[in-house]
Amino acid sequence: ADEVDDVQVTNGLFSVDLDFGNIFDGTALWLEIDVRPGSSTSTYTTLSPLQAVNPTPYALYARNIPLAGNGSATTAARSDHSHQWSNVVVVAKGGGDYTSVQAAINDITDASEDNPYLVWVAPGEYEESVTMKPYVHLQGAGQETTVISSTVSNAISQPIVNATLVLTRHVTLRDLEIINTGDDTRSIALRIPEDTLDVHVSDVKVAAVGNSEESNVAILVDGGKAILRAVTARSENAEGNASLHNSDGGVVSLEDCYLYAWGGDIAYGIYNTGTGTVLVSKNTDVEGINATTGNIGLYNRSGATAVLEGGSFIGMGSSDPVTGIYCTGSSTLEAKNIYTEGRGSLTSNGVRNENASVNISHSDIYGEGHAVNIPGSGTTYISFSTILEQKGLYNGTYACTAVIWDNDFFAETCP
């Protein structure tokens, strides 16, 4: 504790310089103040209530915040995280440079690769929609601590442009929560549009949870390219719910994420669709649960590509289709070391392949109806994996190598 003697007091007001040390990491802090007459030896009296530490000191911490992920989003921010921010803007409910995130971003006009900005957002809920600018990075004080929320939506007759937060190229986003609670038609929490690239999102919670008439999408990627690490996304309460919708040539890399869609008519953990659209997933858990007409963990369709390593993909519910991974329409799936499950219906599948190319190795596959269902002309390769349901494979063209089936080991051929 700092002790300062003989401080001038005027009308009950005084000021002192204090050295807090390197303690500002985004956590809300309060200051205890004890006073006594002059430099006497009398007992200190503690003032009440405690004094909240305003956001201004947090700028000391913000200047040294590393960019998201294991690397950096600009060459100006080195991958060893030693970059110091020369341009820091603090947004706070009180005591900051701005009270609005969008107002802070709008006033930045000279951001570039060699002159990046950090907008640091103090604890609190900011009810607004935000569109980012290139080389302007956004950092909160932590998930559930800094919250950006809105009710913006998109009419069915118009293209999707509105979201609680819209990303752009050459930015990072981290340590906050993004929510859309709109109850109109199509509600998006986080949008990654076309021409978005060199984007890192980490330690962020995303939710689309309003009673929308048509659909809620937590994360919409419509042509952009982004890396997401340690992101939790959920979508629920609409007729159609998707935690991640990747389309129009979007390229998304997921690592250590959790994506969850629940209820309504349709619940898709991930909806990956369109020629040139690519999903790369590592150690990510995905669920589509409890909808009335479709529950799918990963729906891979219409020429899209999905490359999976580790993680789980689960579809669960009483209404078909109930599938952990559903591939159709000339899509491609490459997966290893995954767990996939379809549960809740006697016709549910761990993997369903209709006219796609599927290659799964070193994985566990469970289906309450059939572990692997190939009703179309798709080609499915299963190798060095465990089939956890005795009904197993049927229909279509498939090839198996070293598959454990019903406690028996089959080499070279399928059971």
CSV table of N, CA, C and O in Angstrom, one decimal, residues 4-94:
chain,number,residue,atom,x,y,z
A,4,VAL,N,1.0,8.4,1.7
A,4,VAL,CA,1.4,9.8,1.4
A,4,VAL,C,1.0,10.7,2.5
A,4,VAL,O,-0.1,10.7,2.9
A,5,ASP,N,2.0,11.4,3.1
A,5,ASP,CA,1.7,12.3,4.3
A,5,ASP,C,1.5,13.7,3.8
A,5,ASP,O,1.9,14.2,2.8
A,6,ASP,N,0.8,14.4,4.7
A,6,ASP,CA,0.6,15.9,4.6
A,6,ASP,C,0.1,16.3,3.3
A,6,ASP,O,0.7,17.1,2.6
A,7,VAL,N,-1.1,15.7,2.9
A,7,VAL,CA,-1.7,16.1,1.6
A,7,VAL,C,-2.7,17.2,1.8
A,7,VAL,O,-3.5,17.2,2.8
A,8,GLN,N,-2.7,18.2,1.0
A,8,GLN,CA,-3.6,19.4,1.0
A,8,GLN,C,-5.0,18.9,0.7
A,8,GLN,O,-5.2,18.3,-0.4
A,9,VAL,N,-5.9,19.3,1.6
A,9,VAL,CA,-7.3,18.9,1.3
A,9,VAL,C,-8.1,20.2,1.2
A,9,VAL,O,-8.0,21.1,2.1
A,10,THR,N,-8.9,20.4,0.1
A,10,THR,CA,-9.7,21.6,-0.2
A,10,THR,C,-11.1,21.2,-0.4
A,10,THR,O,-11.4,20.4,-1.4
A,11,ASN,N,-12.0,21.6,0.5
A,11,ASN,CA,-13.4,21.3,0.4
A,11,ASN,C,-13.6,19.8,0.3
A,11,ASN,O,-14.5,19.3,-0.5
A,12,GLY,N,-12.8,19.0,1.0
A,12,GLY,CA,-12.9,17.6,1.0
A,12,GLY,C,-12.3,16.9,-0.2
A,12,GLY,O,-12.4,15.6,-0.3
A,13,LEU,N,-11.6,17.6,-1.1
A,13,LEU,CA,-11.0,17.0,-2.3
A,13,LEU,C,-9.5,17.0,-2.1
A,13,LEU,O,-8.9,18.0,-1.6
A,14,PHE,N,-8.9,16.0,-2.6
A,14,PHE,CA,-7.4,15.9,-2.6
A,14,PHE,C,-7.0,15.0,-3.8
A,14,PHE,O,-7.8,14.2,-4.3
A,15,SER,N,-5.7,15.2,-4.2
A,15,SER,CA,-5.2,14.3,-5.3
A,15,SER,C,-3.8,13.9,-4.9
A,15,SER,O,-3.0,14.7,-4.3
A,16,VAL,N,-3.4,12.7,-5.3
A,16,VAL,CA,-2.1,12.2,-5.1
A,16,VAL,C,-1.7,11.3,-6.3
A,16,VAL,O,-2.5,10.8,-7.0
A,17,ASP,N,-0.4,11.1,-6.4
A,17,ASP,CA,0.2,10.3,-7.5
A,17,ASP,C,0.5,8.9,-6.8
A,17,ASP,O,1.2,8.8,-5.8
A,18,LEU,N,-0.1,7.8,-7.4
A,18,LEU,CA,0.1,6.5,-6.9
A,18,LEU,C,0.8,5.6,-7.9
A,18,LEU,O,0.5,5.7,-9.1
A,19,ASP,N,1.6,4.7,-7.5
A,19,ASP,CA,2.2,3.7,-8.4
A,19,ASP,C,1.6,2.3,-8.1
A,19,ASP,O,1.9,1.7,-7.1
A,20,PHE,N,0.7,1.9,-9.0
A,20,PHE,CA,0.0,0.6,-8.8
A,20,PHE,C,0.9,-0.5,-9.2
A,20,PHE,O,0.6,-1.7,-8.9
A,21,GLY,N,1.9,-0.3,-10.0
A,21,GLY,CA,2.7,-1.4,-10.6
A,21,GLY,C,1.9,-2.0,-11.8
A,21,GLY,O,0.9,-1.4,-12.3
A,22,ASN,N,2.4,-3.1,-12.3
A,22,ASN,CA,1.8,-3.7,-13.5
A,22,ASN,C,0.7,-4.7,-13.1
A,22,ASN,O,0.8,-5.9,-13.1
A,23,ILE,N,-0.5,-4.1,-12.7
A,23,ILE,CA,-1.6,-4.9,-12.2
A,23,ILE,C,-2.8,-4.8,-13.1
A,23,ILE,O,-3.8,-5.5,-12.9
A,24,PHE,N,-2.8,-3.9,-14.1
A,24,PHE,CA,-4.0,-3.7,-14.9
A,24,PHE,C,-4.1,-4.7,-16.1
A,24,PHE,O,-3.4,-4.5,-17.1
A,25,ASP,N,-4.9,-5.7,-15.9
A,25,ASP,CA,-5.1,-6.8,-16.9
A,25,ASP,C,-6.5,-6.8,-17.4
A,25,ASP,O,-6.9,-7.8,-18.1
A,26,GLY,N,-7.3,-5.8,-17.1
A,26,GLY,CA,-8.7,-5.8,-17.6
A,26,GLY,C,-9.7,-6.1,-16.5
A,26,GLY,O,-10.9,-5.9,-16.7
A,27,THR,N,-9.2,-6.7,-15.4
A,27,THR,CA,-10.1,-7.0,-14.3
A,27,THR,C,-10.6,-5.7,-13.6
A,27,THR,O,-9.8,-4.8,-13.4
A,28,ALA,N,-11.9,-5.7,-13.2
A,28,ALA,CA,-12.4,-4.6,-12.5
A,28,ALA,C,-11.8,-4.5,-11.2
A,28,ALA,O,-11.6,-5.4,-10.4
A,29,LEU,N,-11.3,-3.2,-10.8
A,29,LEU,CA,-10.6,-3.0,-9.6
A,29,LEU,C,-11.2,-1.9,-8.8
A,29,LEU,O,-11.8,-1.0,-9.3
A,30,TRP,N,-11.0,-1.9,-7.4
A,30,TRP,CA,-11.5,-0.8,-6.6
A,30,TRP,C,-10.3,-0.4,-5.6
A,30,TRP,O,-9.5,-1.3,-5.3
A,31,LEU,N,-10.3,0.8,-5.2
A,31,LEU,CA,-9.2,1.4,-4.4
A,31,LEU,C,-9.7,1.6,-3.0
A,31,LEU,O,-10.8,2.3,-2.8
A,32,GLU,N,-9.0,1.1,-2.0
A,32,GLU,CA,-9.3,1.4,-0.6
A,32,GLU,C,-8.5,2.6,-0.2
A,32,GLU,O,-7.3,2.6,-0.4
A,33,ILE,N,-9.2,3.6,0.4
A,33,ILE,CA,-8.5,4.8,0.8
A,33,ILE,C,-8.7,4.9,2.4
A,33,ILE,O,-9.8,4.9,2.9
A,34,ASP,N,-7.5,5.0,3.0
A,34,ASP,CA,-7.5,5.2,4.5
A,34,ASP,C,-6.9,6.6,4.8
A,34,ASP,O,-5.8,7.0,4.2
A,35,VAL,N,-7.5,7.4,5.7
A,35,VAL,CA,-7.0,8.7,6.0
A,35,VAL,C,-6.8,8.9,7.5
A,35,VAL,O,-7.4,8.2,8.3
A,36,ARG,N,-5.9,9.9,7.9
A,36,ARG,CA,-5.7,10.3,9.3
A,36,ARG,C,-5.2,11.7,9.3
A,36,ARG,O,-4.7,12.2,8.2
A,37,PRO,N,-5.3,12.4,10.3
A,37,PRO,CA,-4.8,13.9,10.4
A,37,PRO,C,-3.3,14.0,10.1
A,37,PRO,O,-2.5,13.5,10.9
A,38,GLY,N,-2.9,14.6,9.0
A,38,GLY,CA,-1.5,14.9,8.7
A,38,GLY,C,-0.7,13.7,8.8
A,38,GLY,O,-1.1,12.6,8.4
A,39,SER,N,0.5,13.8,9.3
A,39,SER,CA,1.5,12.7,9.5
A,39,SER,C,1.5,12.2,10.9
A,39,SER,O,2.5,11.7,11.4
A,40,SER,N,0.3,12.3,11.6
A,40,SER,CA,0.2,11.9,13.0
A,40,SER,C,0.3,10.4,13.1
A,40,SER,O,0.3,9.7,12.1
A,41,THR,N,0.4,10.0,14.3
A,41,THR,CA,0.5,8.5,14.6
A,41,THR,C,-0.9,7.9,14.9
A,41,THR,O,-1.0,6.8,15.4
A,42,SER,N,-1.9,8.7,14.7
A,42,SER,CA,-3.3,8.2,15.0
A,42,SER,C,-3.7,7.1,14.1
A,42,SER,O,-3.1,7.0,13.0
A,43,THR,N,-4.7,6.4,14.4
A,43,THR,CA,-5.2,5.3,13.6
A,43,THR,C,-5.9,5.8,12.3
A,43,THR,O,-6.6,6.8,12.3
A,44,TYR,N,-5.7,5.1,11.2
A,44,TYR,CA,-6.3,5.4,10.0
A,44,TYR,C,-7.8,5.1,10.0
A,44,TYR,O,-8.2,4.1,10.6
A,45,THR,N,-8.6,5.9,9.3
A,45,THR,CA,-10.0,5.7,9.1
A,45,THR,C,-10.2,5.3,7.6
A,45,THR,O,-9.8,6.0,6.7
A,46,THR,N,-10.9,4.2,7.4
A,46,THR,CA,-11.2,3.7,6.0
A,46,THR,C,-12.4,4.4,5.5
A,46,THR,O,-13.5,4.4,6.1
A,47,LEU,N,-12.2,5.1,4.3
A,47,LEU,CA,-13.4,5.7,3.6
A,47,LEU,C,-14.3,4.7,3.0
A,47,LEU,O,-13.8,3.7,2.4
A,48,SER,N,-15.5,5.0,3.0
A,48,SER,CA,-16.5,4.0,2.4
A,48,SER,C,-17.5,4.8,1.5
A,48,SER,O,-17.9,6.0,1.8
A,49,PRO,N,-17.8,4.3,0.3
A,49,PRO,CA,-17.5,3.0,-0.2
A,49,PRO,C,-16.1,3.0,-0.9
A,49,PRO,O,-15.5,4.1,-1.0
A,50,LEU,N,-15.6,1.9,-1.3
A,50,LEU,CA,-14.4,1.8,-2.1
A,50,LEU,C,-14.5,2.6,-3.4
A,50,LEU,O,-15.6,2.8,-3.9
A,51,GLN,N,-13.4,3.1,-3.9
A,51,GLN,CA,-13.4,4.0,-5.1
A,51,GLN,C,-13.1,3.1,-6.3
A,51,GLN,O,-12.0,2.4,-6.4
A,52,ALA,N,-14.0,3.0,-7.2
A,52,ALA,CA,-13.8,2.3,-8.4
A,52,ALA,C,-12.7,2.9,-9.2
A,52,ALA,O,-12.6,4.1,-9.4
A,53,VAL,N,-11.8,2.0,-9.8
A,53,VAL,CA,-10.7,2.5,-10.6
A,53,VAL,C,-11.3,2.8,-12.0
A,53,VAL,O,-11.7,1.8,-12.7
A,54,ASN,N,-11.2,4.0,-12.5
A,54,ASN,CA,-11.7,4.4,-13.8
A,54,ASN,C,-10.9,3.8,-14.9
A,54,ASN,O,-9.7,3.4,-14.7
A,55,PRO,N,-11.4,3.7,-16.1
A,55,PRO,CA,-10.7,3.0,-17.2
A,55,PRO,C,-9.4,3.6,-17.6
A,55,PRO,O,-8.6,3.0,-18.2
A,56,THR,N,-9.1,4.9,-17.3
A,56,THR,CA,-7.9,5.5,-17.8
A,56,THR,C,-6.7,4.8,-17.5
A,56,THR,O,-5.8,4.6,-18.4
A,57,PRO,N,-6.5,4.3,-16.3
A,57,PRO,CA,-5.2,3.6,-16.0
A,57,PRO,C,-5.1,2.3,-16.9
A,57,PRO,O,-3.9,1.8,-17.1
A,58,TYR,N,-6.2,1.7,-17.3
A,58,TYR,CA,-6.1,0.5,-18.1
A,58,TYR,C,-5.4,0.7,-19.4
A,58,TYR,O,-4.9,-0.2,-20.1
A,59,ALA,N,-5.3,2.0,-19.9
A,59,ALA,CA,-4.5,2.3,-21.1
A,59,ALA,C,-3.1,1.9,-20.9
A,59,ALA,O,-2.4,1.5,-21.9
A,60,LEU,N,-2.6,1.9,-19.7
A,60,LEU,CA,-1.2,1.4,-19.5
A,60,LEU,C,-1.1,0.0,-19.9
A,60,LEU,O,-0.1,-0.4,-20.5
A,61,TYR,N,-2.1,-0.8,-19.6
A,61,TYR,CA,-2.1,-2.2,-19.9
A,61,TYR,C,-2.4,-2.4,-21.4
A,61,TYR,O,-1.7,-3.2,-22.1
A,62,ALA,N,-3.3,-1.6,-21.9
A,62,ALA,CA,-3.7,-1.7,-23.3
A,62,ALA,C,-2.6,-1.5,-24.3
A,62,ALA,O,-2.5,-2.1,-25.4
A,63,ARG,N,-1.7,-0.6,-23.9
A,63,ARG,CA,-0.6,-0.3,-24.8
A,63,ARG,C,0.3,-1.5,-25.1
A,63,ARG,O,1.0,-1.6,-26.1
A,64,ASN,N,0.3,-2.5,-24.2
A,64,ASN,CA,1.1,-3.7,-24.3
A,64,ASN,C,0.4,-4.9,-24.6
A,64,ASN,O,1.0,-6.0,-24.5
A,65,ILE,N,-0.9,-4.8,-25.0
A,65,ILE,CA,-1.7,-6.0,-25.3
A,65,ILE,C,-1.1,-6.7,-26.6
A,65,ILE,O,-1.0,-6.0,-27.6
A,66,PRO,N,-0.8,-8.0,-26.6
A,66,PRO,CA,-0.5,-8.7,-27.8
A,66,PRO,C,-1.7,-8.9,-28.7
A,66,PRO,O,-2.8,-8.9,-28.2
A,67,LEU,N,-1.4,-9.1,-30.0
A,67,LEU,CA,-2.5,-9.4,-30.9
A,67,LEU,C,-3.0,-10.9,-30.6
A,67,LEU,O,-2.3,-11.7,-30.0
A,68,ALA,N,-4.1,-11.2,-31.2
A,68,ALA,CA,-4.7,-12.5,-31.0
A,68,ALA,C,-3.9,-13.6,-31.6
A,68,ALA,O,-3.2,-13.4,-32.6
A,69,GLY,N,-4.1,-14.8,-31.1
A,69,GLY,CA,-3.5,-16.0,-31.7
A,69,GLY,C,-2.0,-16.1,-31.5
A,69,GLY,O,-1.4,-15.5,-30.7
A,70,ASN,N,-1.4,-17.1,-32.2
A,70,ASN,CA,0.0,-17.4,-32.0
A,70,ASN,C,0.9,-16.5,-32.9
A,70,ASN,O,2.1,-16.4,-32.7
A,71,GLY,N,0.2,-15.8,-33.8
A,71,GLY,CA,1.0,-14.9,-34.6
A,71,GLY,C,0.4,-13.5,-34.5
A,71,GLY,O,0.0,-13.0,-33.5
A,72,SER,N,0.5,-12.7,-35.6
A,72,SER,CA,0.0,-11.4,-35.6
A,72,SER,C,-0.8,-11.1,-36.8
A,72,SER,O,-0.7,-11.8,-37.8
A,73,ALA,N,-1.7,-10.1,-36.7
A,73,ALA,CA,-2.5,-9.8,-37.9
A,73,ALA,C,-1.9,-8.7,-38.8
A,73,ALA,O,-2.4,-8.4,-39.9
A,74,THR,N,-0.8,-8.1,-38.3
A,74,THR,CA,-0.1,-7.2,-39.2
A,74,THR,C,1.4,-7.3,-39.0
A,74,THR,O,1.8,-7.8,-38.0
A,75,THR,N,2.2,-6.9,-39.9
A,75,THR,CA,3.6,-7.0,-39.8
A,75,THR,C,4.1,-6.0,-38.7
A,75,THR,O,5.2,-6.2,-38.2
A,76,ALA,N,3.3,-5.0,-38.4
A,76,ALA,CA,3.7,-4.0,-37.4
A,76,ALA,C,3.6,-4.7,-36.0
A,76,ALA,O,4.3,-4.2,-35.1
A,77,ALA,N,2.8,-5.7,-35.8
A,77,ALA,CA,2.7,-6.4,-34.5
A,77,ALA,C,3.5,-7.7,-34.6
A,77,ALA,O,3.0,-8.6,-35.3
A,78,ARG,N,4.6,-7.8,-34.0
A,78,ARG,CA,5.5,-9.0,-34.2
A,78,ARG,C,4.9,-10.2,-33.5
A,78,ARG,O,4.2,-10.1,-32.5
A,79,SER,N,5.2,-11.4,-34.0
A,79,SER,CA,4.6,-12.6,-33.5
A,79,SER,C,5.2,-13.0,-32.1
A,79,SER,O,4.6,-13.8,-31.5
A,80,ASP,N,6.2,-12.3,-31.7
A,80,ASP,CA,6.7,-12.6,-30.3
A,80,ASP,C,5.9,-11.8,-29.2
A,80,ASP,O,6.3,-11.9,-28.1
A,81,HIS,N,4.9,-11.1,-29.7
A,81,HIS,CA,4.0,-10.4,-28.8
A,81,HIS,C,4.7,-9.2,-28.1
A,81,HIS,O,4.2,-8.8,-27.0
A,82,SER,N,5.8,-8.8,-28.6
A,82,SER,CA,6.5,-7.7,-27.9
A,82,SER,C,6.1,-6.3,-28.4
A,82,SER,O,6.6,-5.3,-28.0
A,83,HIS,N,5.1,-6.3,-29.3
A,83,HIS,CA,4.7,-5.1,-29.9
A,83,HIS,C,4.0,-4.2,-28.9
A,83,HIS,O,3.2,-4.6,-28.1
A,84,GLN,N,4.4,-2.9,-28.9
A,84,GLN,CA,3.7,-1.9,-28.0
A,84,GLN,C,2.8,-1.1,-28.9
A,84,GLN,O,3.3,-0.6,-30.0
A,85,TRP,N,1.6,-0.9,-28.5
A,85,TRP,CA,0.7,-0.1,-29.3
A,85,TRP,C,1.0,1.4,-29.1
A,85,TRP,O,1.1,1.9,-28.0
A,86,SER,N,1.2,2.1,-30.3
A,86,SER,CA,1.4,3.5,-30.2
A,86,SER,C,0.1,4.3,-30.3
A,86,SER,O,0.0,5.5,-29.9
A,87,ASN,N,-1.0,3.6,-30.7
A,87,ASN,CA,-2.3,4.3,-30.8
A,87,ASN,C,-3.3,3.4,-30.0
A,87,ASN,O,-3.8,2.4,-30.5
A,88,VAL,N,-3.7,3.9,-28.8
A,88,VAL,CA,-4.6,3.2,-28.0
A,88,VAL,C,-5.8,4.1,-27.7
A,88,VAL,O,-5.6,5.3,-27.3
A,89,VAL,N,-7.0,3.6,-28.0
A,89,VAL,CA,-8.2,4.4,-27.7
A,89,VAL,C,-9.0,3.6,-26.7
A,89,VAL,O,-9.2,2.4,-26.9
A,90,VAL,N,-9.4,4.2,-25.6
A,90,VAL,CA,-10.2,3.5,-24.5
A,90,VAL,C,-11.7,3.9,-24.6
A,90,VAL,O,-12.0,5.1,-24.6
A,91,VAL,N,-12.5,2.8,-24.7
A,91,VAL,CA,-14.0,3.0,-24.7
A,91,VAL,C,-14.4,2.6,-23.3
A,91,VAL,O,-14.1,1.5,-22.9
A,92,ALA,N,-15.2,3.4,-22.6
A,92,ALA,CA,-15.7,3.0,-21.3
A,92,ALA,C,-17.0,3.8,-21.0
A,92,ALA,O,-17.3,4.8,-21.7
A,93,LYS,N,-17.8,3.2,-20.1
A,93,LYS,CA,-19.0,3.9,-19.7
A,93,LYS,C,-18.7,5.2,-19.0
A,93,LYS,O,-19.6,6.1,-19.1
A,94,GLY,N,-17.5,5.4,-18.4
A,94,GLY,CA,-17.2,6.7,-17.9
A,94,GLY,C,-15.6,6.7,-17.7
A,94,GLY,O,-15.0,5.7,-17.4
